[in-house]
Tab-separated table of C-alpha atoms and ligand atoms in Angstrom:
chain	number	residue	atom	x	y	z
B	19	MET	CA	13.387	-5.968	25.730
B	20	LEU	CA	11.326	-9.004	24.691
B	21	ILE	CA	7.607	-8.654	24.030
B	22	LEU	CA	5.209	-11.531	23.431
B	23	GLY	CA	2.448	-10.415	21.057
B	24	ILE	CA	-0.951	-12.063	20.588
B	25	GLU	CA	-3.369	-11.470	17.687
B	26	THR	CA	-6.818	-13.074	17.307
B	27	SER	CA	-8.925	-10.339	15.690
B	28	CYS	CA	-10.299	-12.364	12.782
B	29	ASP	CA	-9.423	-15.821	11.454
B	30	GLU	CA	-5.708	-16.156	12.293
B	31	THR	CA	-4.521	-17.227	15.731
B	32	ALA	CA	-1.079	-15.633	15.989
B	33	ALA	CA	1.687	-15.155	18.550
B	34	ALA	CA	5.173	-13.693	18.143
B	35	VAL	CA	8.232	-12.689	20.135
B	36	VAL	CA	9.871	-9.400	19.106
B	37	ALA	CA	13.104	-7.988	20.542
B	38	ASP	CA	13.500	-4.231	21.062
B	39	GLY	CA	10.488	-3.384	18.910
B	40	ARG	CA	11.973	-4.534	15.616
B	41	ARG	CA	13.748	-7.907	15.499
B	42	VAL	CA	11.234	-10.713	15.008
B	43	MET	CA	12.414	-13.798	16.894
B	44	SER	CA	9.319	-15.838	16.039
B	45	ASN	CA	6.067	-15.282	14.166
B	46	ALA	CA	3.660	-18.228	14.648
B	47	ILE	CA	0.317	-18.239	12.823
B	48	ALA	CA	-2.437	-20.865	12.793
B	49	SER	CA	-4.715	-20.049	9.886
B	50	GLN	CA	-8.386	-21.026	9.871
B	51	HIS	CA	-8.739	-20.700	6.082
B	52	ASP	CA	-9.770	-24.329	5.549
B	53	LEU	CA	-12.402	-24.074	8.283
B	54	HIS	CA	-14.167	-21.113	6.627
B	55	ALA	CA	-13.506	-21.852	2.924
B	56	GLN	CA	-16.697	-23.915	2.473
B	57	TYR	CA	-18.771	-20.892	3.659
B	58	ALA	CA	-16.851	-18.437	1.379
B	59	GLY	CA	-16.337	-16.107	4.359
B	60	VAL	CA	-15.409	-16.086	8.043
B	61	VAL	CA	-18.096	-17.541	10.361
B	62	PRO	CA	-17.589	-15.624	13.652
B	63	GLU	CA	-18.751	-18.390	16.005
B	64	LEU	CA	-16.474	-20.978	14.355
B	65	ALA	CA	-13.578	-18.498	14.421
B	66	SER	CA	-13.812	-17.842	18.158
B	67	ARG	CA	-14.030	-21.567	18.981
B	68	ALA	CA	-10.976	-22.274	16.835
B	69	HIS	CA	-9.065	-19.472	18.635
B	70	VAL	CA	-9.861	-21.124	21.981
B	71	GLU	CA	-8.377	-24.400	20.722
B	72	LYS	CA	-5.318	-22.833	19.091
B	73	ILE	CA	-4.267	-19.991	21.378
B	74	LEU	CA	-2.122	-21.917	23.885
B	75	PRO	CA	-0.381	-24.164	21.307
B	76	VAL	CA	0.403	-21.086	19.173
B	77	VAL	CA	1.804	-19.118	22.146
B	78	ARG	CA	3.936	-22.159	23.076
B	79	LEU	CA	5.169	-22.458	19.482
B	80	ALA	CA	6.129	-18.761	19.335
B	81	LEU	CA	8.143	-19.073	22.564
B	82	GLU	CA	9.769	-22.309	21.404
B	83	GLN	CA	10.744	-20.901	17.989
B	84	ALA	CA	12.200	-17.801	19.658
B	85	GLY	CA	14.083	-20.007	22.135
B	86	VAL	CA	12.807	-18.037	25.122
B	87	GLY	CA	10.976	-19.103	28.280
B	88	LEU	CA	7.930	-17.208	29.570
B	89	GLY	CA	10.046	-15.883	32.438
B	90	MET	CA	12.269	-14.005	29.954
B	91	VAL	CA	9.379	-12.036	28.445
B	92	ASP	CA	9.206	-8.365	29.566
B	93	ALA	CA	5.636	-7.537	28.481
B	94	ILE	CA	2.555	-9.068	26.881
B	95	ALA	CA	0.896	-7.267	23.965
B	96	VAL	CA	-2.462	-8.022	22.412
B	97	GLY	CA	-4.558	-6.684	19.543
B	98	ASN	CA	-7.734	-5.675	21.421
B	99	ARG	CA	-9.474	-3.772	18.565
B	100	PRO	CA	-10.884	-3.745	15.903
B	101	GLY	CA	-12.187	-7.198	14.975
B	102	LEU	CA	-14.784	-9.880	15.591
B	103	ILE	CA	-15.696	-9.535	19.218
B	104	GLY	CA	-15.824	-13.286	19.958
B	105	SER	CA	-12.367	-13.682	18.407
B	106	LEU	CA	-10.798	-10.669	20.149
B	107	VAL	CA	-11.903	-11.765	23.628
B	108	VAL	CA	-9.936	-15.021	23.323
B	109	GLY	CA	-6.627	-13.235	22.702
B	110	VAL	CA	-7.360	-10.526	25.264
B	111	ALA	CA	-8.236	-13.085	27.976
B	112	ALA	CA	-5.064	-15.085	27.236
B	113	ALA	CA	-2.906	-11.933	27.322
B	114	LYS	CA	-4.422	-10.754	30.607
B	115	ALA	CA	-3.900	-14.162	32.217
B	116	LEU	CA	-0.256	-14.267	31.102
B	117	ALA	CA	0.483	-10.673	32.156
B	118	TRP	CA	-1.174	-11.133	35.553
B	119	SER	CA	0.476	-14.463	36.326
B	120	LEU	CA	3.933	-13.223	35.265
B	121	GLY	CA	3.539	-9.810	36.908
B	122	LYS	CA	4.462	-8.127	33.597
B	123	PRO	CA	2.906	-5.120	31.815
B	124	LEU	CA	-0.049	-5.675	29.483
B	125	VAL	CA	-0.292	-3.518	26.342
B	126	GLY	CA	-3.488	-3.335	24.276
B	127	VAL	CA	-2.803	-2.458	20.653
B	128	ASP	CA	-5.045	-1.255	17.812
B	129	HIS	CA	-4.733	-3.740	14.919
B	130	VAL	CA	-4.969	-1.011	12.239
B	131	GLN	CA	-2.186	0.990	13.862
B	132	ALA	CA	-0.135	-2.203	14.197
B	133	HIS	CA	-0.355	-2.757	10.401
B	134	LEU	CA	1.404	0.625	9.993
B	135	TYR	CA	4.237	-0.617	12.201
B	136	SER	CA	4.901	-3.760	10.141
B	137	GLY	CA	7.397	-1.974	7.859
B	138	VAL	CA	9.699	-1.557	10.877
B	139	LEU	CA	10.048	-5.311	11.466
B	140	VAL	CA	13.182	-7.215	10.439
B	141	GLU	CA	14.462	-10.747	11.025
B	142	ASP	CA	18.109	-9.929	11.583
B	143	ASP	CA	20.223	-6.926	12.529
B	144	THR	CA	19.422	-4.918	9.379
B	145	PRO	CA	20.024	-1.201	10.119
B	146	ALA	CA	16.837	0.709	10.972
B	147	GLY	CA	16.276	2.705	7.747
B	148	THR	CA	18.258	5.777	6.764
B	149	ALA	CA	16.417	8.505	8.663
B	150	SER	CA	17.553	9.252	12.223
B	151	THR	CA	13.890	9.743	13.084
B	152	PRO	CA	11.211	8.550	10.667
B	153	PHE	CA	8.767	11.312	11.716
B	154	PRO	CA	6.797	13.176	10.558
B	155	ALA	CA	5.552	10.258	8.519
B	156	LEU	CA	2.616	9.412	6.321
B	157	GLY	CA	0.818	6.132	7.072
B	158	LEU	CA	-1.279	4.063	4.668
B	159	VAL	CA	-3.341	1.035	5.730
B	160	VAL	CA	-4.751	-1.073	2.889
B	161	SER	CA	-6.476	-4.190	4.178
B	162	GLY	CA	-9.598	-6.293	3.880
B	163	GLY	CA	-11.403	-4.122	6.420
B	164	HIS	CA	-9.699	-0.712	6.232
B	165	THR	CA	-8.301	1.789	3.746
B	166	SER	CA	-7.001	4.897	5.482
B	167	MET	CA	-4.167	7.418	5.605
B	168	TYR	CA	-2.594	9.033	8.660
B	169	LEU	CA	-0.158	11.689	9.741
B	170	LEU	CA	2.265	10.142	12.247
B	171	ARG	CA	4.212	12.496	14.493
B	172	ALA	CA	5.198	9.529	16.682
B	173	TRP	CA	3.906	5.966	17.038
B	174	ALA	CA	1.203	6.967	19.517
B	175	ASP	CA	-1.939	8.835	18.392
B	176	PRO	CA	-1.924	8.712	14.578
B	177	GLN	CA	-4.031	11.498	13.046
B	178	ARG	CA	-6.400	10.191	10.387
B	179	LEU	CA	-6.355	12.188	7.164
B	180	GLY	CA	-8.839	10.149	5.134
B	181	ALA	CA	-10.530	6.756	4.841
B	182	THR	CA	-12.845	4.794	2.596
B	183	ILE	CA	-16.488	5.827	2.626
B	184	ASP	CA	-17.675	2.417	1.367
B	185	ASP	CA	-15.661	-0.751	0.546
B	186	ALA	CA	-12.116	-1.307	1.765
B	187	ILE	CA	-9.645	-1.889	-1.066
B	188	GLY	CA	-9.075	-5.560	-0.079
B	189	GLU	CA	-12.830	-6.111	-0.082
B	190	ALA	CA	-12.979	-4.526	-3.582
B	191	PHE	CA	-10.222	-6.891	-4.794
B	192	ASP	CA	-12.068	-9.890	-3.319
B	193	LYS	CA	-15.409	-8.859	-4.885
B	194	ALA	CA	-13.725	-8.145	-8.245
B	195	ALA	CA	-12.212	-11.640	-8.124
B	196	THR	CA	-15.664	-13.146	-7.512
B	197	ILE	CA	-17.122	-11.158	-10.461
B	198	LEU	CA	-14.286	-12.440	-12.685
B	199	GLY	CA	-14.721	-16.036	-11.482
B	200	ILE	CA	-11.249	-16.061	-9.894
B	201	PRO	CA	-11.020	-18.633	-7.075
B	202	TYR	CA	-10.329	-17.919	-3.379
B	203	PRO	CA	-8.132	-16.231	-2.147
B	204	GLY	CA	-9.397	-13.520	-4.495
B	205	GLY	CA	-6.977	-10.605	-3.953
B	206	PRO	CA	-3.699	-12.514	-4.398
B	207	ASN	CA	-5.103	-14.563	-7.319
B	208	LEU	CA	-6.333	-11.430	-9.132
B	209	ASP	CA	-2.867	-9.896	-8.643
B	210	ALA	CA	-1.255	-13.018	-10.147
B	211	LEU	CA	-3.655	-13.002	-13.137
B	212	ALA	CA	-3.010	-9.288	-13.779
B	213	ARG	CA	0.727	-10.073	-13.961
B	214	THR	CA	0.243	-12.559	-16.834
B	215	PRO	CA	2.646	-11.662	-19.682
B	216	GLY	CA	0.703	-9.838	-22.409
B	217	ALA	CA	-1.904	-8.449	-19.971
B	218	ASN	CA	-3.277	-5.109	-21.233
B	219	ASP	CA	-3.973	-2.866	-18.245
B	220	ARG	CA	-5.350	-0.168	-20.585
B	221	ALA	CA	-7.986	-2.400	-22.171
B	222	HIS	CA	-10.662	-0.812	-19.937
B	223	GLU	CA	-10.782	2.702	-18.504
B	224	PHE	CA	-12.383	2.098	-15.108
B	225	PRO	CA	-13.483	5.085	-12.992
B	226	ILE	CA	-11.063	6.381	-10.369
B	227	SER	CA	-13.071	8.041	-7.636
B	228	ARG	CA	-11.932	11.500	-6.590
B	229	ILE	CA	-15.083	12.147	-4.458
B	230	ALA	CA	-14.576	15.934	-4.282
B	231	PRO	CA	-11.725	18.301	-5.077
B	232	GLY	CA	-9.268	18.031	-2.214
B	233	SER	CA	-11.006	15.050	-0.579
B	234	LEU	CA	-8.705	12.559	1.125
B	235	ASP	CA	-11.349	9.854	1.327
B	236	PHE	CA	-11.563	6.782	-0.888
B	237	SER	CA	-14.501	5.075	-2.587
B	238	PHE	CA	-14.280	1.709	-4.335
B	239	SER	CA	-17.944	0.838	-4.889
B	240	GLY	CA	-18.168	2.619	-8.289
B	241	LEU	CA	-15.109	0.771	-9.569
B	242	LYS	CA	-16.580	-2.549	-8.477
B	243	THR	CA	-19.966	-1.824	-10.113
B	244	SER	CA	-18.253	-0.699	-13.306
B	245	LEU	CA	-16.398	-4.031	-13.488
B	246	LEU	CA	-19.640	-5.888	-12.778
B	247	TYR	CA	-21.423	-4.180	-15.700
B	248	ARG	CA	-18.417	-4.728	-17.986
B	249	VAL	CA	-18.592	-8.469	-17.282
B	250	ARG	CA	-22.353	-9.019	-17.061
B	251	GLY	CA	-23.657	-6.147	-19.178
B	252	VAL	CA	-25.823	-3.248	-17.950
B	253	PRO	CA	-28.988	-4.777	-16.443
B	254	GLN	CA	-31.968	-4.531	-18.814
B	255	GLN	CA	-35.330	-6.205	-18.492
B	256	GLY	CA	-35.639	-9.388	-20.492
B	257	GLN	CA	-31.905	-9.522	-21.294
B	258	PRO	CA	-30.178	-12.838	-20.588
B	259	ARG	CA	-27.507	-12.353	-17.862
B	260	ARG	CA	-23.907	-12.996	-18.834
B	261	ASP	CA	-21.283	-13.966	-16.311
B	262	ALA	CA	-17.546	-14.543	-16.184
B	263	THR	CA	-17.874	-17.884	-18.010
B	264	ALA	CA	-18.591	-15.903	-21.214
B	265	LEU	CA	-15.147	-14.230	-21.041
B	266	THR	CA	-12.180	-15.473	-23.065
B	267	PRO	CA	-8.994	-16.081	-21.012
B	268	GLN	CA	-7.409	-12.921	-22.518
B	269	GLU	CA	-10.498	-10.808	-21.690
B	270	ARG	CA	-10.378	-11.991	-18.090
B	271	ILE	CA	-6.656	-11.162	-17.832
B	272	ASP	CA	-7.178	-7.673	-19.328
B	273	LEU	CA	-10.119	-6.968	-17.004
B	274	ALA	CA	-8.054	-8.027	-13.974
B	275	ALA	CA	-5.093	-5.865	-15.061
B	276	SER	CA	-7.303	-2.835	-15.817
B	277	PHE	CA	-9.147	-3.191	-12.487
B	278	GLN	CA	-5.848	-3.438	-10.602
B	279	ARG	CA	-4.449	-0.363	-12.366
B	280	ALA	CA	-7.515	1.712	-11.399
B	281	ALA	CA	-7.602	0.451	-7.782
B	282	VAL	CA	-3.913	1.220	-7.242
B	283	ARG	CA	-4.188	4.586	-8.993
B	284	ALA	CA	-6.997	5.542	-6.601
B	285	ILE	CA	-4.519	5.025	-3.753
B	286	THR	CA	-1.559	6.885	-5.252
B	287	LEU	CA	-3.787	9.802	-6.306
B	288	LYS	CA	-4.945	10.327	-2.708
B	289	LEU	CA	-1.430	9.769	-1.368
B	290	GLU	CA	-0.293	12.786	-3.395
B	291	ARG	CA	-2.948	14.916	-1.719
B	292	ALA	CA	-2.339	13.408	1.716
B	293	LEU	CA	1.387	14.155	1.508
B	294	ALA	CA	0.690	17.844	0.932
B	295	ARG	CA	-1.882	17.907	3.758
B	296	ALA	CA	0.436	16.078	6.183
B	297	GLU	CA	3.293	18.501	5.507
B	298	GLU	CA	0.950	21.443	6.018
B	299	LEU	CA	-0.265	20.039	9.367
B	300	ALA	CA	3.194	18.977	10.566
B	301	GLY	CA	4.872	22.173	9.346
B	302	ALA	CA	7.790	20.035	8.151
B	303	PRO	CA	8.641	17.730	5.248
B	304	VAL	CA	7.392	14.159	5.568
B	305	ARG	CA	10.341	11.775	5.890
B	306	THR	CA	8.792	8.339	5.690
B	307	LEU	CA	5.800	6.497	4.254
B	308	PHE	CA	4.682	3.500	6.338
B	309	VAL	CA	2.429	1.067	4.476
B	310	GLY	CA	0.652	-1.977	5.911
B	311	GLY	CA	-2.277	-4.372	5.598
B	312	GLY	CA	-2.975	-7.367	3.349
B	313	VAL	CA	-3.111	-5.347	0.117
B	314	SER	CA	0.443	-4.061	0.708
B	315	ALA	CA	1.370	-7.520	-0.699
B	316	ASN	CA	-0.025	-6.402	-4.083
B	317	SER	CA	2.745	-6.304	-6.693
B	318	ARG	CA	1.492	-3.206	-8.517
B	319	LEU	CA	0.842	-1.256	-5.313
B	320	ARG	CA	4.350	-2.095	-4.036
B	321	ARG	CA	5.896	-0.899	-7.296
B	322	GLU	CA	3.870	2.319	-7.522
B	323	ILE	CA	4.431	3.189	-3.843
B	324	GLY	CA	8.169	2.728	-4.429
B	325	GLU	CA	7.991	5.114	-7.411
B	326	PHE	CA	5.889	7.607	-5.424
B	327	ALA	CA	8.436	7.622	-2.596
B	328	THR	CA	11.376	8.071	-4.960
B	329	ALA	CA	9.634	10.947	-6.766
B	330	HIS	CA	8.938	12.715	-3.449
B	331	ARG	CA	12.261	11.800	-1.827
B	332	ILE	CA	10.693	10.031	1.109
B	333	GLU	CA	11.613	6.625	2.466
B	334	ALA	CA	8.953	3.947	1.785
B	335	ARG	CA	8.699	1.295	4.494
B	336	ILE	CA	6.746	-1.494	2.793
B	337	PRO	CA	6.547	-4.682	4.895
B	338	ARG	CA	8.121	-8.000	3.954
B	339	MET	CA	5.454	-10.238	2.428
B	340	ASP	CA	4.916	-12.284	5.608
B	341	TYR	CA	4.261	-9.112	7.655
B	342	CYS	CA	1.632	-7.765	5.209
B	343	MET	CA	-0.993	-10.261	6.403
B	344	ASP	CA	-2.405	-10.367	9.923
B	345	ASN	CA	0.348	-11.360	12.363
B	346	ALA	CA	1.328	-10.872	15.995
B	347	ALA	CA	4.834	-9.496	15.345
B	348	MET	CA	3.364	-6.123	14.361
B	349	VAL	CA	1.364	-6.120	17.619
B	350	ALA	CA	4.459	-6.858	19.746
B	351	GLY	CA	6.514	-4.305	17.794
B	352	LEU	CA	4.057	-1.444	18.210
B	353	ALA	CA	3.619	-2.304	21.899
B	354	HIS	CA	7.338	-1.618	22.428
B	355	ALA	CA	6.909	1.927	21.091
B	356	LEU	CA	3.745	2.459	23.164
B	357	LEU	CA	5.354	1.158	26.374
B	358	ALA	CA	8.237	3.583	25.859
B	359	VAL	CA	5.749	6.467	26.178
B	360	GLY	CA	3.909	4.969	29.147
B	361	ARG	CA	0.948	3.502	27.268
B	362	ALA	CA	0.546	0.253	29.214
B	363	SER	CA	-2.977	-1.092	29.766
B	364	ASP	CA	-4.426	-2.689	32.879
B	365	LEU	CA	-6.597	-5.730	33.494
B	366	THR	CA	-9.744	-3.763	32.617
B	367	LEU	CA	-8.597	-3.726	28.953
B	368	ALA	CA	-11.709	-4.297	26.793
B	369	SER	CA	-12.141	-5.897	23.365
B	370	GLU	CA	-13.672	-3.391	20.943
B	371	PRO	CA	-15.160	-4.055	17.492
B	372	THR	CA	-14.026	-0.737	15.962
B	373	THR	CA	-10.658	0.950	15.493
B	374	ALA	CA	-9.623	3.904	17.629
B	375	CYS	CA	-7.659	5.449	14.778
M	30	KG4	O1	-4.710	-7.219	6.526
M	30	KG4	P1	-5.450	-8.434	6.125
M	30	KG4	O2	-4.738	-9.760	6.207
M	30	KG4	O3	-6.790	-8.571	6.940
M	30	KG4	C1	-7.466	-7.477	7.428
M	30	KG4	O4	-7.032	-6.907	8.476
M	30	KG4	O5	-8.462	-7.094	6.758
M	30	KG4	O6	-5.949	-8.182	4.600
M	30	KG4	C2	-6.607	-9.163	3.852
M	30	KG4	C3	-6.963	-8.575	2.482
M	30	KG4	C4	-7.891	-9.475	1.681
M	30	KG4	O7	-8.941	-8.702	1.160
M	30	KG4	C5	-6.983	-10.003	0.560
M	30	KG4	O8	-7.659	-10.323	-0.636
M	30	KG4	C6	-6.061	-8.822	0.355
M	30	KG4	O9	-5.782	-8.375	1.671
M	30	KG4	N1	-4.817	-9.191	-0.366
M	30	KG4	C7	-4.491	-8.738	-1.608
M	30	KG4	C8	-3.246	-9.325	-1.939
M	30	KG4	N2	-2.853	-10.125	-0.895
M	30	KG4	C9	-3.832	-10.015	0.072
M	30	KG4	N3	-5.144	-7.895	-2.431
M	30	KG4	C10	-4.556	-7.619	-3.617
M	30	KG4	N4	-3.371	-8.148	-4.009
M	30	KG4	C11	-2.689	-8.997	-3.219
M	30	KG4	N5	-1.514	-9.512	-3.610
M	31	ZN	ZN1	-5.355	-6.837	9.332
């Protein structure tokens, strides 16, 4: 079964063709980074206009790269939530038009849930993991907009176990990069700096938020503020303000490495608790850990998640680097699983700013 996926929730116009829910035949992405870079953030009105210009060329490119004609596509999938509303409506309108004109099913997909699916995607005929069924599974989404954990009994209806109460982890990485004077894109550049040989990740003991005993929620604002004070000094009246330019190169490296250690530890600490909670709710051992979202590209997080999975004898499904970022292959892949349980949408499908999961 071939599904054409469309994703326009933020600043990437993406389309992909995925076979049987796992083999990626094409994964086309038109990034708008250059358009927004001068504003140091995504400008919603510019993003939606750029999607309008790019959507048809990107869909054509995805079909061309997959070597399939529109007539061979069995369903059209689209990320219809969460995201910038003006951006979402472009993808949703294109998907509806294609589905209606081809007489094929339309499947609306939640972008956050689709990130969880990205560890399933492959480019060739790699066997599908070791477990006969991956469920019950634990899901972790770490992105620029979300940080949450789920119990997955199947691909439909993930049960949320915990989420951030303030900043998302990707947002914390981006703000930390700004505080340290690290250029855009902040998260990946901070990761690279923290990997510098000789970096001391114990130079600073940053706070790791536990919130309350047993809590499965995350908080990153204290960590961010702690870094801010470490760099600029605790605000005092009449004191001259320092900034990152006062740091030596080694100090900047050590701060980046120490921040990254604390941010990743905050995730693995809550994963420990979430695993116990998920097994209690499912009444069975968790088999798999699905991870997704932009921050799943982080080198330290990938390593520590691997260690966590080995220690608990569960299979970690961490996406390939190109499926960590926003893409349409994850949308098409998840749609295959949703269609299999009768979760097709109709032409009343709405764009929604918030996640359903
Ligand atoms: O999933 P994504 O592409 O967009 C959202 O759905 O939010 O995630 C983007 C986020 C950004 O905050 C970016 O800085 C972060 O993922 N990111 C990283 C790394 N690569 C991307 N953060 C830390 N380390 C990385 N290697
Ligand atoms: Zn995303």
